[in-house]
């Protein structure tokens, strides 16, 4: 489930063309547990548990906005092929480190 959640967060980042700077990404739109739950078709309590884990591991934060604070570590949880996802938003992150 962590892998699926990491995939969906990375997909939202790619589709929104959000710049990745210093291994950090702030999503420019509301990104809630409900959105993830709906996209993955799983109960919200599972999503809350995984997001809490990611916060404890200092991979994301949800204090003010949904932010990925360790993009490389999030990428390691994902099953996405970084070469498939390569575009200009990945300019400052070494995608080979992510997988």
PDB file of C-alpha atoms in Angstrom, residues 3-98:
ATOM      1  CA  UNK A   3       4.135   1.801  -2.827  1.00  0.00           C
ATOM      2  CA  UNK A   4       0.730   2.624  -4.309  1.00  0.00           C
ATOM      3  CA  UNK A   5       0.472   5.792  -2.227  1.00  0.00           C
ATOM      4  CA  UNK A   6       3.994   6.861  -3.250  1.00  0.00           C
ATOM      5  CA  UNK A   7       3.069   6.223  -6.892  1.00  0.00           C
ATOM      6  CA  UNK A   8      -0.048   8.388  -6.683  1.00  0.00           C
ATOM      7  CA  UNK A   9       1.782  11.281  -4.987  1.00  0.00           C
ATOM      8  CA  UNK A  10       4.533  11.164  -7.625  1.00  0.00           C
ATOM      9  CA  UNK A  11       1.935  11.026 -10.399  1.00  0.00           C
ATOM     10  CA  UNK A  12       0.203  14.132  -9.034  1.00  0.00           C
ATOM     11  CA  UNK A  13       3.582  15.895  -8.905  1.00  0.00           C
ATOM     12  CA  UNK A  14       4.355  14.922 -12.503  1.00  0.00           C
ATOM     13  CA  UNK A  15       0.919  15.814 -13.883  1.00  0.00           C
ATOM     14  CA  UNK A  16       1.012  19.204 -12.166  1.00  0.00           C
ATOM     15  CA  UNK A  17       4.596  19.813 -13.402  1.00  0.00           C
ATOM     16  CA  UNK A  18       5.602  20.903  -9.923  1.00  0.00           C
ATOM     17  CA  UNK A  19       9.286  21.853  -9.679  1.00  0.00           C
ATOM     18  CA  UNK A  20      11.467  19.778  -7.404  1.00  0.00           C
ATOM     19  CA  UNK A  21      14.025  21.922  -5.601  1.00  0.00           C
ATOM     20  CA  UNK A  22      16.559  20.638  -3.135  1.00  0.00           C
ATOM     21  CA  UNK A  23      14.723  17.311  -2.817  1.00  0.00           C
ATOM     22  CA  UNK A  24      11.550  19.192  -1.758  1.00  0.00           C
ATOM     23  CA  UNK A  25       8.138  19.596  -3.433  1.00  0.00           C
ATOM     24  CA  UNK A  26       5.123  21.627  -2.345  1.00  0.00           C
ATOM     25  CA  UNK A  27       1.891  20.689  -4.070  1.00  0.00           C
ATOM     26  CA  UNK A  28       0.156  23.853  -5.330  1.00  0.00           C
ATOM     27  CA  UNK A  29      -3.354  22.537  -4.730  1.00  0.00           C
ATOM     28  CA  UNK A  30      -5.272  20.933  -1.876  1.00  0.00           C
ATOM     29  CA  UNK A  31      -4.188  17.307  -1.587  1.00  0.00           C
ATOM     30  CA  UNK A  32      -6.134  15.486   1.058  1.00  0.00           C
ATOM     31  CA  UNK A  33      -6.533  12.018   2.473  1.00  0.00           C
ATOM     32  CA  UNK A  34      -9.904  11.888   0.737  1.00  0.00           C
ATOM     33  CA  UNK A  35      -8.330  12.489  -2.682  1.00  0.00           C
ATOM     34  CA  UNK A  36      -5.801   9.710  -2.137  1.00  0.00           C
ATOM     35  CA  UNK A  37      -8.432   7.361  -0.730  1.00  0.00           C
ATOM     36  CA  UNK A  38     -10.667   7.967  -3.724  1.00  0.00           C
ATOM     37  CA  UNK A  39      -7.835   7.549  -6.234  1.00  0.00           C
ATOM     38  CA  UNK A  40      -6.635   4.292  -4.673  1.00  0.00           C
ATOM     39  CA  UNK A  41     -10.106   3.022  -3.743  1.00  0.00           C
ATOM     40  CA  UNK A  42      -9.091   2.097  -0.205  1.00  0.00           C
ATOM     41  CA  UNK A  43     -10.555   3.091   3.177  1.00  0.00           C
ATOM     42  CA  UNK A  44      -9.393   6.444   4.470  1.00  0.00           C
ATOM     43  CA  UNK A  45      -8.046   4.956   7.730  1.00  0.00           C
ATOM     44  CA  UNK A  46      -5.443   3.018   5.694  1.00  0.00           C
ATOM     45  CA  UNK A  47      -4.371   6.246   3.979  1.00  0.00           C
ATOM     46  CA  UNK A  48      -4.168   8.075   7.318  1.00  0.00           C
ATOM     47  CA  UNK A  49      -1.956   5.333   8.731  1.00  0.00           C
ATOM     48  CA  UNK A  50       0.457   5.446   5.790  1.00  0.00           C
ATOM     49  CA  UNK A  51       0.583   9.254   5.756  1.00  0.00           C
ATOM     50  CA  UNK A  52       1.345   9.234   9.490  1.00  0.00           C
ATOM     51  CA  UNK A  53       4.180   6.764   8.816  1.00  0.00           C
ATOM     52  CA  UNK A  54       5.555   8.990   6.028  1.00  0.00           C
ATOM     53  CA  UNK A  55       5.447  11.994   8.367  1.00  0.00           C
ATOM     54  CA  UNK A  56       7.275  10.115  11.133  1.00  0.00           C
ATOM     55  CA  UNK A  57       9.915   9.075   8.593  1.00  0.00           C
ATOM     56  CA  UNK A  58      10.240  12.746   7.554  1.00  0.00           C
ATOM     57  CA  UNK A  59       9.318  12.015   3.940  1.00  0.00           C
ATOM     58  CA  UNK A  60       6.258  14.294   3.886  1.00  0.00           C
ATOM     59  CA  UNK A  61       4.682  16.969   6.040  1.00  0.00           C
ATOM     60  CA  UNK A  62       1.076  18.133   6.164  1.00  0.00           C
ATOM     61  CA  UNK A  63       1.420  21.011   8.631  1.00  0.00           C
ATOM     62  CA  UNK A  64       0.392  23.845   6.322  1.00  0.00           C
ATOM     63  CA  UNK A  65       0.297  22.262   2.876  1.00  0.00           C
ATOM     64  CA  UNK A  66       1.042  18.797   1.591  1.00  0.00           C
ATOM     65  CA  UNK A  67       4.801  18.833   1.077  1.00  0.00           C
ATOM     66  CA  UNK A  68       7.230  16.137   0.071  1.00  0.00           C
ATOM     67  CA  UNK A  69      10.328  16.933   2.113  1.00  0.00           C
ATOM     68  CA  UNK A  70      12.386  13.945   0.932  1.00  0.00           C
ATOM     69  CA  UNK A  71      11.567  13.340  -2.716  1.00  0.00           C
ATOM     70  CA  UNK A  72      14.312  10.737  -3.193  1.00  0.00           C
ATOM     71  CA  UNK A  73      13.053   8.583  -0.306  1.00  0.00           C
ATOM     72  CA  UNK A  74       9.488   8.856  -1.600  1.00  0.00           C
ATOM     73  CA  UNK A  75      10.787   7.702  -4.980  1.00  0.00           C
ATOM     74  CA  UNK A  76      12.381   4.668  -3.354  1.00  0.00           C
ATOM     75  CA  UNK A  77       8.948   3.601  -2.105  1.00  0.00           C
ATOM     76  CA  UNK A  78       7.456   3.999  -5.574  1.00  0.00           C
ATOM     77  CA  UNK A  79       7.263   1.460  -8.363  1.00  0.00           C
ATOM     78  CA  UNK A  80       7.378   4.082 -11.120  1.00  0.00           C
ATOM     79  CA  UNK A  81      10.187   3.954 -13.648  1.00  0.00           C
ATOM     80  CA  UNK A  82      12.004   7.294 -13.362  1.00  0.00           C
ATOM     81  CA  UNK A  83      12.997   7.232 -17.052  1.00  0.00           C
ATOM     82  CA  UNK A  84       9.332   7.014 -18.052  1.00  0.00           C
ATOM     83  CA  UNK A  85       8.505   9.962 -15.832  1.00  0.00           C
ATOM     84  CA  UNK A  86      11.432  12.172 -16.808  1.00  0.00           C
ATOM     85  CA  UNK A  87      10.518  15.718 -17.759  1.00  0.00           C
ATOM     86  CA  UNK A  88      11.644  19.215 -16.855  1.00  0.00           C
ATOM     87  CA  UNK A  89      10.214  19.027 -13.334  1.00  0.00           C
ATOM     88  CA  UNK A  90      12.946  16.593 -12.342  1.00  0.00           C
ATOM     89  CA  UNK A  91      15.834  18.884 -13.195  1.00  0.00           C
ATOM     90  CA  UNK A  92      17.351  19.144  -9.733  1.00  0.00           C
ATOM     91  CA  UNK A  93      16.842  15.591  -8.507  1.00  0.00           C
ATOM     92  CA  UNK A  94      19.009  12.618  -9.430  1.00  0.00           C
ATOM     93  CA  UNK A  95      16.329  10.119 -10.393  1.00  0.00           C
ATOM     94  CA  UNK A  96      18.790   7.234 -10.347  1.00  0.00           C
ATOM     95  CA  UNK A  97      19.039   7.724  -6.582  1.00  0.00           C
ATOM     96  CA  UNK A  98      15.269   7.420  -6.309  1.00  0.00           C
TER      97      UNK A  98
END
